[in-house]
Coordinates of N, CA and C in Angstrom, one line a residue:
X2 N 101.7 137.3 95.5 CA 102.5 138.1 94.6 C 101.8 138.4 93.2
X3 N 101.0 137.4 92.8 CA 100.3 137.6 91.5 C 99.4 138.8 91.5
X4 N 98.8 139.1 92.7 CA 97.9 140.2 92.8 C 98.7 141.6 92.7
X5 N 100.0 141.5 93.1 CA 100.8 142.7 93.1 C 101.4 142.9 91.8
X6 N 101.7 141.8 91.1 CA 102.4 141.9 89.8 C 101.5 141.2 88.7
X7 N 100.8 142.0 88.0 CA 99.8 141.4 87.0 C 100.5 140.5 85.9
X8 N 101.8 140.8 85.6 CA 102.5 140.0 84.6 C 102.9 138.6 85.1
X9 N 102.9 138.5 86.4 CA 103.4 137.2 87.0 C 102.4 136.1 87.0
X10 N 102.7 135.0 86.4 CA 101.9 133.8 86.4 C 102.6 132.9 87.5
X11 N 101.9 132.6 88.6 CA 102.6 131.8 89.6 C 102.7 130.3 89.1
X12 N 103.7 129.6 89.6 CA 103.9 128.2 89.3 C 102.7 127.4 89.6
X13 N 102.3 126.5 88.7 CA 101.1 125.7 89.0 C 101.3 124.8 90.2
X14 N 102.5 124.3 90.4 CA 102.8 123.4 91.5 C 104.2 123.7 92.0
X15 N 104.3 123.9 93.3 CA 105.6 124.0 93.9 C 105.9 122.7 94.7
X16 N 107.2 122.3 94.5 CA 107.7 121.1 95.2 C 108.4 121.6 96.5
X17 N 107.8 121.4 97.7 CA 108.4 121.9 98.9 C 109.8 121.4 99.1
X18 N 110.7 122.4 99.3 CA 112.1 122.1 99.3 C 112.5 121.2 100.5
X19 N 113.3 120.2 100.1 CA 113.7 119.1 101.0 C 112.6 118.1 101.4
X20 N 111.4 118.6 101.5 CA 110.3 117.7 101.8 C 109.9 116.8 100.7
X21 N 109.9 117.3 99.5 CA 109.7 116.6 98.3 C 110.9 116.3 97.4
X22 N 111.8 117.3 97.4 CA 113.0 117.2 96.6 C 113.8 118.4 96.7
X23 N 114.9 118.5 96.0 CA 115.7 119.7 95.9 C 116.1 120.2 94.5
X24 N 115.9 119.3 93.6 CA 116.3 119.7 92.2 C 115.3 119.0 91.2
X25 N 114.1 119.5 91.1 CA 113.2 118.9 90.1 C 113.8 119.0 88.7
X26 N 113.6 117.9 88.0 CA 114.2 117.8 86.7 C 113.2 117.5 85.6
X27 N 113.5 116.4 84.8 CA 112.6 116.0 83.7 C 111.3 115.5 84.1
X28 N 110.3 115.6 83.2 CA 109.0 115.1 83.5 C 108.3 114.6 82.2
X29 N 107.3 113.7 82.4 CA 106.6 113.1 81.3 C 105.2 112.8 81.8
X30 N 104.2 112.7 80.9 CA 102.8 112.5 81.3 C 102.5 111.0 81.0
X31 N 101.8 110.4 81.9 CA 101.3 109.0 81.7 C 100.2 109.0 80.7
X32 N 100.4 108.6 79.5 CA 99.4 108.4 78.4 C 99.4 107.0 78.0
X33 N 99.7 106.1 78.9 CA 99.8 104.7 78.6 C 98.5 103.9 78.5
X34 N 97.4 104.6 78.9 CA 96.1 103.9 78.9 C 95.9 102.9 80.0
X35 N 96.6 103.1 81.1 CA 96.5 102.2 82.2 C 97.6 101.2 82.4
X36 N 98.6 101.2 81.5 CA 99.7 100.3 81.6 C 100.6 100.6 82.7
X37 N 100.5 101.8 83.3 CA 101.4 102.2 84.4 C 100.6 102.3 85.7
X38 N 99.5 101.6 85.8 CA 98.6 101.7 87.0 C 97.5 102.7 86.9
X39 N 97.0 103.1 88.0 CA 95.8 104.0 88.0 C 96.1 105.5 87.8
X40 N 97.2 105.8 87.3 CA 97.7 107.2 87.2 C 97.6 107.9 85.9
X41 N 96.7 107.4 85.0 CA 96.5 107.9 83.7 C 96.4 109.4 83.6
X42 N 97.2 110.1 82.8 CA 97.2 111.5 82.5 C 97.8 112.3 83.6
X43 N 98.5 111.7 84.6 CA 99.2 112.4 85.6 C 100.7 112.6 85.2
X44 N 101.3 113.6 85.8 CA 102.7 113.9 85.4 C 103.6 113.2 86.4
X45 N 104.8 112.8 85.9 CA 105.8 112.2 86.7 C 107.1 113.0 86.6
X46 N 107.6 113.4 87.7 CA 108.7 114.4 87.7 C 109.9 113.8 88.4
X47 N 111.1 113.9 87.9 CA 112.3 113.4 88.5 C 112.9 114.4 89.5
X48 N 113.7 114.0 90.4 CA 114.4 114.9 91.3 C 115.9 114.4 91.3
X49 N 116.8 115.3 90.9 CA 118.2 114.9 90.7 C 118.9 114.7 92.1
X50 N 118.7 115.6 93.0 CA 119.4 115.5 94.3 C 118.9 114.3 95.1
X51 N 117.6 114.1 95.2 CA 117.0 113.0 96.0 C 116.9 111.7 95.3
X52 N 117.2 111.7 94.0 CA 117.1 110.4 93.2 C 115.7 109.8 93.3
X53 N 114.7 110.6 93.2 CA 113.3 110.1 93.3 C 112.5 110.5 92.1
X54 N 111.3 109.9 92.1 CA 110.2 110.2 91.1 C 109.1 110.8 91.9
X55 N 108.6 112.0 91.5 CA 107.4 112.6 92.2 C 106.2 112.5 91.2
X56 N 105.0 112.7 91.8 CA 103.8 112.6 91.0 C 103.1 113.9 91.1
X57 N 102.4 114.4 90.0 CA 101.7 115.7 90.0 C 100.3 115.5 89.4
X58 N 99.3 116.2 90.0 CA 98.0 116.3 89.3 C 97.7 117.8 89.2
X59 N 97.0 118.1 88.2 CA 96.7 119.5 87.9 C 95.2 119.7 87.7
X60 N 94.7 120.9 88.0 CA 93.3 121.2 87.6 C 93.2 122.7 87.2
X61 N 92.3 122.9 86.2 CA 92.2 124.3 85.6 C 91.2 125.1 86.4
X62 N 91.6 126.3 86.8 CA 90.8 127.2 87.6 C 89.9 128.0 86.6
X63 N 88.8 128.6 87.1 CA 87.9 129.4 86.2 C 88.7 130.6 85.5
X64 N 89.8 131.0 86.1 CA 90.5 132.1 85.4 C 91.4 131.6 84.3
X65 N 91.4 130.3 84.0 CA 92.2 129.7 83.0 C 93.5 129.2 83.3
X66 N 93.9 129.5 84.6 CA 95.3 129.0 85.0 C 95.2 127.7 85.8
X67 N 96.3 127.0 85.8 CA 96.4 125.7 86.4 C 97.0 125.8 87.8
X68 N 96.6 124.9 88.7 CA 97.2 124.7 89.9 C 97.0 123.2 90.3
X69 N 97.7 122.7 91.3 CA 97.5 121.3 91.7 C 98.4 120.9 92.8
X70 N 98.5 119.6 92.9 CA 99.2 118.9 94.0 C 100.4 118.0 93.6
X71 N 101.3 117.8 94.5 CA 102.4 116.9 94.2 C 102.4 115.9 95.4
X72 N 102.9 114.7 95.0 CA 102.9 113.5 95.9 C 104.2 112.7 95.8
X73 N 104.8 112.2 96.8 CA 105.9 111.2 96.7 C 105.4 110.0 95.8
X74 N 106.4 109.4 95.1 CA 106.0 108.3 94.3 C 107.0 107.1 94.5
X75 N 108.2 107.3 94.0 CA 109.2 106.2 94.2 C 110.6 106.8 94.5
X76 N 111.4 106.0 95.3 CA 112.7 106.4 95.7 C 113.7 105.3 95.5
X77 N 115.0 105.5 95.7 CA 115.9 104.4 95.7 C 116.6 104.2 94.3
X78 N 116.5 105.2 93.4 CA 117.2 105.0 92.1 C 118.7 105.2 92.3
X79 N 119.4 104.7 91.3 CA 120.9 104.6 91.4 C 121.6 105.8 91.3
X80 N 121.1 106.9 90.7 CA 121.8 108.1 90.5 C 120.8 109.3 90.5
X81 N 121.3 110.5 90.4 CA 120.4 111.7 90.3 C 119.6 111.7 89.1
X82 N 118.3 111.7 89.2 CA 117.4 111.6 88.0 C 117.3 112.9 87.2
X83 N 117.5 112.8 85.9 CA 117.4 114.0 85.1 C 116.2 113.7 84.0
X84 N 116.4 112.9 83.0 CA 115.3 112.7 82.1 C 114.4 111.5 82.6
X85 N 113.1 111.6 82.3 CA 112.2 110.5 82.5 C 111.3 110.5 81.2
X86 N 111.1 109.3 80.7 CA 110.3 109.1 79.5 C 109.5 107.8 79.5
X87 N 108.2 107.9 79.2 CA 107.4 106.7 79.1 C 107.7 105.9 77.8
X88 N 107.9 104.6 77.9 CA 108.1 103.8 76.7 C 106.7 103.3 76.2
X89 N 106.7 102.7 75.0 CA 105.5 102.2 74.4 C 104.8 101.2 75.3
X90 N 105.6 100.4 76.0 CA 105.0 99.3 76.8 C 104.4 99.9 78.2
X91 N 104.5 101.2 78.4 CA 103.9 101.8 79.6 C 104.9 101.9 80.7
X92 N 106.1 101.4 80.6 CA 107.1 101.5 81.6 C 107.7 102.9 81.6
X93 N 108.4 103.3 82.7 CA 109.0 104.6 82.7 C 110.5 104.4 82.7
X94 N 111.2 105.0 81.7 CA 112.6 104.9 81.6 C 113.2 106.2 82.3
X95 N 114.2 105.9 83.2 CA 114.7 106.9 84.1 C 116.2 107.0 83.8
X96 N 116.7 108.2 83.5 CA 118.2 108.4 83.3 C 118.7 109.2 84.5
X97 N 119.9 108.8 85.0 CA 120.5 109.5 86.2 C 121.9 109.8 86.0
X98 N 122.3 110.9 86.7 CA 123.7 111.3 86.7 C 124.0 112.1 88.0
X99 N 125.2 111.9 88.5 CA 125.7 112.8 89.6 C 126.8 113.6 89.2
X100 N 127.1 113.7 87.9 CA 128.2 114.5 87.4 C 128.0 116.0 87.7
X101 N 128.9 116.5 88.5 CA 128.8 118.0 88.8 C 127.9 118.3 89.9
X102 N 127.1 117.3 90.4 CA 126.1 117.6 91.4 C 125.8 116.3 92.2
X103 N 126.0 116.4 93.5 CA 125.8 115.2 94.3 C 124.3 114.7 94.2
X104 N 124.2 113.4 94.5 CA 122.8 112.8 94.4 C 122.8 111.6 95.4
X105 N 121.6 111.3 95.9 CA 121.5 110.2 96.9 C 121.8 108.8 96.3
X106 N 121.6 108.7 95.1 CA 121.7 107.4 94.5 C 123.1 106.8 94.7
X107 N 124.1 107.6 94.6 CA 125.5 107.1 94.9 C 126.3 106.7 93.7
X108 N 125.6 106.3 92.6 CA 126.3 105.9 91.4 C 126.6 107.1 90.5
X109 N 127.6 107.1 89.7 CA 127.9 108.3 88.8 C 126.9 108.4 87.7
X110 N 126.3 107.3 87.3 CA 125.2 107.4 86.3 C 124.4 106.1 86.4
X111 N 123.2 106.2 85.8 CA 122.3 105.0 85.8 C 121.2 105.2 84.7
X112 N 120.8 104.1 84.2 CA 119.6 104.0 83.3 C 118.7 102.9 83.8
X113 N 117.5 103.2 84.3 CA 116.7 102.2 84.9 C 115.3 102.3 84.3
X114 N 114.6 101.2 84.5 CA 113.2 101.1 84.0 C 112.3 100.8 85.2
X115 N 111.2 101.6 85.3 CA 110.2 101.4 86.3 C 108.9 100.9 85.7
X116 N 108.5 99.7 86.1 CA 107.3 99.1 85.5 C 106.3 98.8 86.6
X117 N 105.0 98.8 86.2 CA 103.9 98.5 87.1 C 103.8 97.0 87.2
X118 N 103.6 96.5 88.5 CA 103.5 95.0 88.7 C 102.1 94.5 88.4
X119 N 101.1 95.4 88.3 CA 99.8 94.9 88.1 C 99.0 95.0 89.4
X120 N 99.6 95.2 90.5 CA 98.9 95.4 91.8 C 98.7 96.8 92.1
X121 N 97.5 97.2 92.4 CA 97.2 98.6 92.6 C 97.6 99.0 94.0
X122 N 98.5 100.0 94.2 CA 98.9 100.5 95.5 C 97.8 101.4 96.1
X123 N 97.7 101.4 97.5 CA 96.8 102.3 98.1 C 97.4 103.6 98.3
X124 N 97.0 104.6 97.4 CA 97.6 105.9 97.4 C 96.5 107.0 97.3
X125 N 96.9 108.2 97.6 CA 96.1 109.4 97.3 C 96.2 109.6 95.8
X126 N 95.1 109.3 95.1 CA 95.1 109.4 93.6 C 95.2 110.9 93.2
X127 N 94.3 111.7 93.9 CA 94.2 113.1 93.5 C 93.7 114.0 94.6
X128 N 94.2 115.2 94.7 CA 93.8 116.2 95.7 C 93.3 117.4 95.0
X129 N 92.0 117.7 95.1 CA 91.4 118.8 94.4 C 90.9 119.9 95.4
X130 N 91.1 121.2 95.0 CA 90.7 122.3 95.8 C 89.2 122.5 95.8
X131 N 88.6 122.9 96.9 CA 87.2 123.3 97.1 C 87.2 124.6 97.8
X132 N 86.0 125.3 97.8 CA 86.0 126.6 98.4 C 86.3 126.6 99.9
X133 N 86.0 125.4 100.5 CA 86.1 125.3 102.0 C 87.0 124.1 102.4
X134 N 87.8 123.6 101.5 CA 88.7 122.5 101.8 C 89.2 121.8 100.6
X135 N 89.2 120.5 100.7 CA 89.7 119.6 99.6 C 88.8 118.4 99.4
X136 N 88.9 117.8 98.2 CA 88.4 116.5 97.9 C 89.6 115.6 97.6
X137 N 89.7 114.5 98.3 CA 90.7 113.5 98.1 C 90.1 112.3 97.4
X138 N 90.7 111.8 96.4 CA 90.3 110.5 95.7 C 91.4 109.5 95.9
X139 N 91.1 108.3 96.3 CA 92.1 107.2 96.5 C 92.0 106.2 95.4
X140 N 93.1 105.4 95.4 CA 93.2 104.4 94.3 C 92.4 103.2 94.6
X141 N 92.0 103.0 95.9 CA 91.2 101.8 96.3 C 90.1 102.2 97.2
X142 N 89.1 101.4 97.4 CA 88.0 101.7 98.3 C 88.6 101.8 99.7
X143 N 88.0 102.8 100.4 CA 88.5 103.2 101.8 C 87.6 102.6 102.9
X144 N 88.2 102.5 104.1 CA 87.4 102.1 105.3 C 86.7 103.4 105.7
X145 N 85.4 103.4 105.7 CA 84.6 104.6 106.0 C 84.9 105.2 107.4
X146 N 85.2 104.3 108.4 CA 85.4 104.7 109.8 C 86.7 105.6 109.9
X147 N 87.8 105.0 109.4 CA 89.0 105.8 109.5 C 89.1 107.0 108.5
X148 N 88.6 106.8 107.3 CA 88.6 107.8 106.3 C 87.7 109.0 106.7
X149 N 86.6 108.7 107.4 CA 85.7 109.8 107.8 C 86.0 110.4 109.2
X150 N 87.1 110.0 109.8 CA 87.5 110.5 111.1 C 88.4 111.7 110.9
X151 N 88.1 112.9 111.5 CA 88.9 114.1 111.4 C 90.3 113.8 112.0
X152 N 90.4 112.9 113.0 CA 91.6 112.6 113.7 C 92.6 111.9 112.8
X153 N 92.1 111.4 111.6 CA 93.0 110.6 110.7 C 93.8 111.6 109.8
X154 N 93.6 112.9 109.9 CA 94.3 113.9 109.1 C 95.0 115.0 109.9
X155 N 96.0 115.6 109.3 CA 96.6 116.7 109.8 C 96.9 117.7 108.7
X156 N 96.6 119.0 108.9 CA 96.7 120.0 107.9 C 97.6 121.1 108.3
X157 N 98.4 121.7 107.4 CA 99.3 122.8 107.7 C 99.5 123.6 106.4
X158 N 99.7 124.9 106.5 CA 100.0 125.7 105.3 C 101.2 126.5 105.6
X159 N 101.9 126.9 104.5 CA 103.1 127.7 104.5 C 103.3 128.3 103.1
X160 N 104.2 129.2 103.1 CA 104.6 129.8 101.8 C 106.0 130.2 101.8
X161 N 106.5 130.8 100.7 CA 107.9 131.2 100.6 C 108.0 132.7 100.2
X162 N 109.1 133.3 100.5 CA 109.3 134.7 100.2 C 109.7 134.8 98.7
X163 N 109.0 135.5 97.9 CA 109.3 135.7 96.5 C 110.4 136.8 96.4
X164 N 111.6 136.4 96.1 CA 112.7 137.3 96.1 C 113.8 136.9 95.1
X165 N 114.7 137.8 94.8 CA 115.7 137.6 93.8 C 116.8 136.7 94.3
X166 N 117.1 136.7 95.5 CA 118.2 135.9 96.1 C 117.7 134.4 96.2
X167 N 118.7 133.5 96.2 CA 118.5 132.1 96.2 C 117.7 131.6 97.4
X168 N 116.7 130.8 97.3 CA 116.0 130.1 98.3 C 115.2 131.0 99.2
X169 N 114.5 130.3 100.1 CA 113.6 131.0 101.1 C 113.3 130.0 102.2
X170 N 113.1 130.5 103.4 CA 112.6 129.6 104.5 C 111.1 129.5 104.3
X171 N 110.5 128.5 104.9 CA 109.0 128.5 105.0 C 108.5 129.6 105.9
X172 N 107.6 130.3 105.4 CA 107.1 131.5 106.2 C 105.5 131.4 106.3
X173 N 105.0 132.2 107.2 CA 103.5 132.4 107.3 C 102.8 131.1 107.5
X174 N 103.4 130.3 108.4 CA 102.8 129.0 108.7 C 101.5 129.1 109.5
X175 N 100.5 128.3 109.1 CA 99.2 128.2 109.8 C 98.8 126.8 110.0
X176 N 97.9 126.5 110.9 CA 97.4 125.2 111.2 C 95.9 125.2 111.2
X177 N 95.3 125.1 110.0 CA 93.9 125.1 109.9 C 93.2 123.9 110.6
X178 N 92.1 124.1 111.2 CA 91.3 123.1 111.9 C 90.5 122.3 110.8
X179 N 90.6 121.0 111.0 CA 89.8 120.1 110.1 C 88.4 120.0 110.8
X180 N 87.4 120.7 110.3 CA 86.1 120.7 110.9 C 85.3 119.5 110.7
X181 N 85.4 118.9 109.5 CA 84.5 117.7 109.2 C 85.1 117.0 108.0
X182 N 84.8 115.7 107.9 CA 85.2 114.8 106.8 C 84.0 114.0 106.4
X183 N 83.6 114.0 105.2 CA 82.5 113.1 104.7 C 83.0 112.2 103.6
X184 N 82.6 110.9 103.7 CA 83.0 109.9 102.8 C 82.0 109.9 101.6
X185 N 82.6 109.9 100.4 CA 81.8 109.9 99.2 C 81.0 108.6 98.9
X186 N 80.0 108.7 98.1 CA 79.2 107.5 97.8 C 79.9 106.5 97.0
X187 N 81.0 106.9 96.3 CA 81.8 106.0 95.6 C 82.7 105.1 96.4
X188 N 82.8 105.4 97.7 CA 83.6 104.7 98.7 C 85.2 104.8 98.4
X189 N 85.5 105.8 97.5 CA 86.9 106.0 97.2 C 87.3 107.5 97.3
X190 N 86.4 108.3 97.9 CA 86.8 109.7 98.0 C 86.3 110.3 99.3
X191 N 86.8 111.4 99.7 CA 86.4 112.1 100.9 C 86.4 113.6 100.6
X192 N 85.5 114.3 101.3 CA 85.5 115.8 101.3 C 86.0 116.2 102.7
X193 N 87.1 117.0 102.7 CA 87.7 117.5 103.9 C 87.4 119.0 104.0
X194 N 86.7 119.4 105.1 CA 86.3 120.8 105.3 C 87.3 121.4 106.3
X195 N 88.0 122.5 105.9 CA 88.9 123.2 106.8 C 88.4 124.5 107.3
X196 N 88.9 124.9 108.4 CA 88.4 126.2 109.0 C 88.8 127.4 108.1
X197 N 89.9 127.3 107.4 CA 90.3 128.4 106.5 C 91.4 127.9 105.5
X198 N 91.2 128.4 104.3 CA 92.2 128.2 103.3 C 93.1 129.4 103.1
X199 N 94.3 129.3 102.7 CA 95.2 130.4 102.6 C 95.7 130.5 101.1
X200 N 95.2 131.6 100.5 CA 95.6 131.8 99.1 C 97.1 132.1 99.0
X201 N 97.7 131.6 98.0 CA 99.2 131.8 97.8 C 100.0 130.9 98.7
X202 N 99.4 129.9 99.4 CA 100.1 129.0 100.3 C 100.1 127.6 99.8
X203 N 101.1 126.8 100.1 CA 101.1 125.4 100.0 C 100.3 124.8 101.1
X204 N 99.4 123.9 100.8 CA 98.6 123.2 101.8 C 99.1 121.8 102.0
X205 N 99.7 121.5 103.1 CA 100.2 120.2 103.4 C 99.2 119.4 104.1
X206 N 98.8 118.2 103.5 CA 97.8 117.3 104.2 C 98.4 116.0 104.4
X207 N 98.4 115.5 105.6 CA 98.9 114.2 106.0 C 97.7 113.3 106.4
X208 N 97.6 112.1 106.0 CA 96.5 111.2 106.3 C 97.0 109.9 107.0
X209 N 97.7 110.0 108.1 CA 98.3 108.8 108.7 C 97.2 107.7 109.2
X210 N 96.0 108.2 109.5 CA 95.0 107.3 110.1 C 94.1 106.6 109.1
X211 N 94.2 107.0 107.8 CA 93.3 106.4 106.8 C 93.7 105.0 106.4
X212 N 92.7 104.1 106.3 CA 93.0 102.8 105.9 C 92.1 102.4 104.7
X213 N 92.5 101.5 103.9 CA 91.7 101.0 102.8 C 90.7 100.0 103.4
X214 N 89.7 99.6 102.5 CA 88.7 98.7 102.9 C 89.2 97.4 103.4
X215 N 90.4 97.0 102.9 CA 91.0 95.8 103.4 C 92.1 96.0 104.4
X216 N 92.1 97.2 105.1 CA 92.9 97.4 106.2 C 94.3 97.9 106.0
X217 N 94.7 98.3 104.8 CA 96.0 98.8 104.5 C 96.2 100.3 104.7
X218 N 97.4 100.7 105.3 CA 97.7 102.1 105.3 C 98.1 102.7 104.0
X219 N 98.0 104.0 103.8 CA 98.5 104.6 102.6 C 100.0 104.3 102.4
X220 N 100.4 104.0 101.1 CA 101.8 103.8 100.8 C 102.5 105.1 101.0
X221 N 101.9 106.2 100.6 CA 102.4 107.6 100.8 C 101.2 108.4 101.4
X222 N 101.3 108.9 102.6 CA 100.2 109.5 103.2 C 100.2 111.0 103.2
X223 N 101.0 111.6 102.3 CA 101.1 113.1 102.3 C 101.0 113.6 100.9
X224 N 100.4 114.8 100.9 CA 100.2 115.6 99.6 C 100.4 117.0 99.9
X225 N 100.8 117.8 98.8 CA 101.1 119.2 99.0 C 100.3 119.9 97.8
X226 N 99.4 120.7 98.2 CA 98.6 121.4 97.2 C 99.0 122.9 97.1
X227 N 99.3 123.4 95.9 CA 99.7 124.8 95.7 C 98.5 125.6 95.4
X228 N 98.0 126.3 96.5 CA 96.7 127.1 96.4 C 97.0 128.5 95.9
X229 N 97.2 128.6 94.6 CA 97.3 130.0 94.0 C 96.0 130.7 94.1
X230 N 94.9 130.0 93.8 CA 93.6 130.6 93.8 C 92.6 129.7 94.6
X231 N 91.8 130.3 95.4 CA 90.7 129.5 96.1 C 89.5 129.5 95.2
X232 N 89.0 128.3 94.8 CA 87.8 128.3 94.0 C 86.6 128.8 94.7
X233 N 85.7 129.3 93.9 CA 84.5 129.9 94.5 C 83.3 128.9 94.6
X234 N 83.5 127.8 93.9 CA 82.4 126.8 93.9 C 83.0 125.4 93.6

C-alpha cells in the first residue's frame, strides 16, 4: 500500500492478531544497561486482552524508515496490561485493568513487577532482514547441528487487507522454502536463506528444532518480521 499511497508510512511492526495479542497497549525501552537481561535497547509492549508482555526489535532501512520483528516474552499477568515502565533498578512495572474490556488475567486490576533472575533464557534475541532471508541472533551459544539444519525451521508469510472497516483476515499466504542455513562464527547466530521474500508481508519463522549448546530448546521459538521493505544488501 505504501507504493500506492506516497503519504502512507507503514507501521514498523505489526502484531499478528490473536497470534501475538489483540490489544497492544503501553510500551517502554530497556535502557537498564543489562539489569533486565540480554535485551538492552529493545522495546517491551503490553497487550491488554491477552495480559501479556511482547518484545520488539527494530532496524533502520536505507530509506530512513524502520521495520522489525516481534516476539512473545511473558504471560500470566493478573489483569489486562495497559502501562509498562522500567524502574531504576531495571525491573519492569506493569499496570493492568479489565475495566470496560475483558482480559485473560481475570482480576479487575493489578500492579506487578517483572524482574530478571540473573539466568539468561535461551531466546531468539533478534531477527534481521537480509536480501535473501534473515539473520537470527540468539541469547546463548547454539548447537551447530540443530541450528544449521533446515528441518529445524518453518517459514510462512501473510498480510492483511488495508481497509477502513475493522479487522482483516490473513491473506496472500505463502510458504517459502528454506534453502540453506549457515551457523555464524560467533556460535550465536544463523543466516537463513529463503526461496523468496514477500514485500509488505509478515514473515513468520518458527524454530522448533533449534537447541542451545547445552541442549535446551528455545523458550519461545517463534518470531514475526514485518517486511515493509526488502533490503538490497
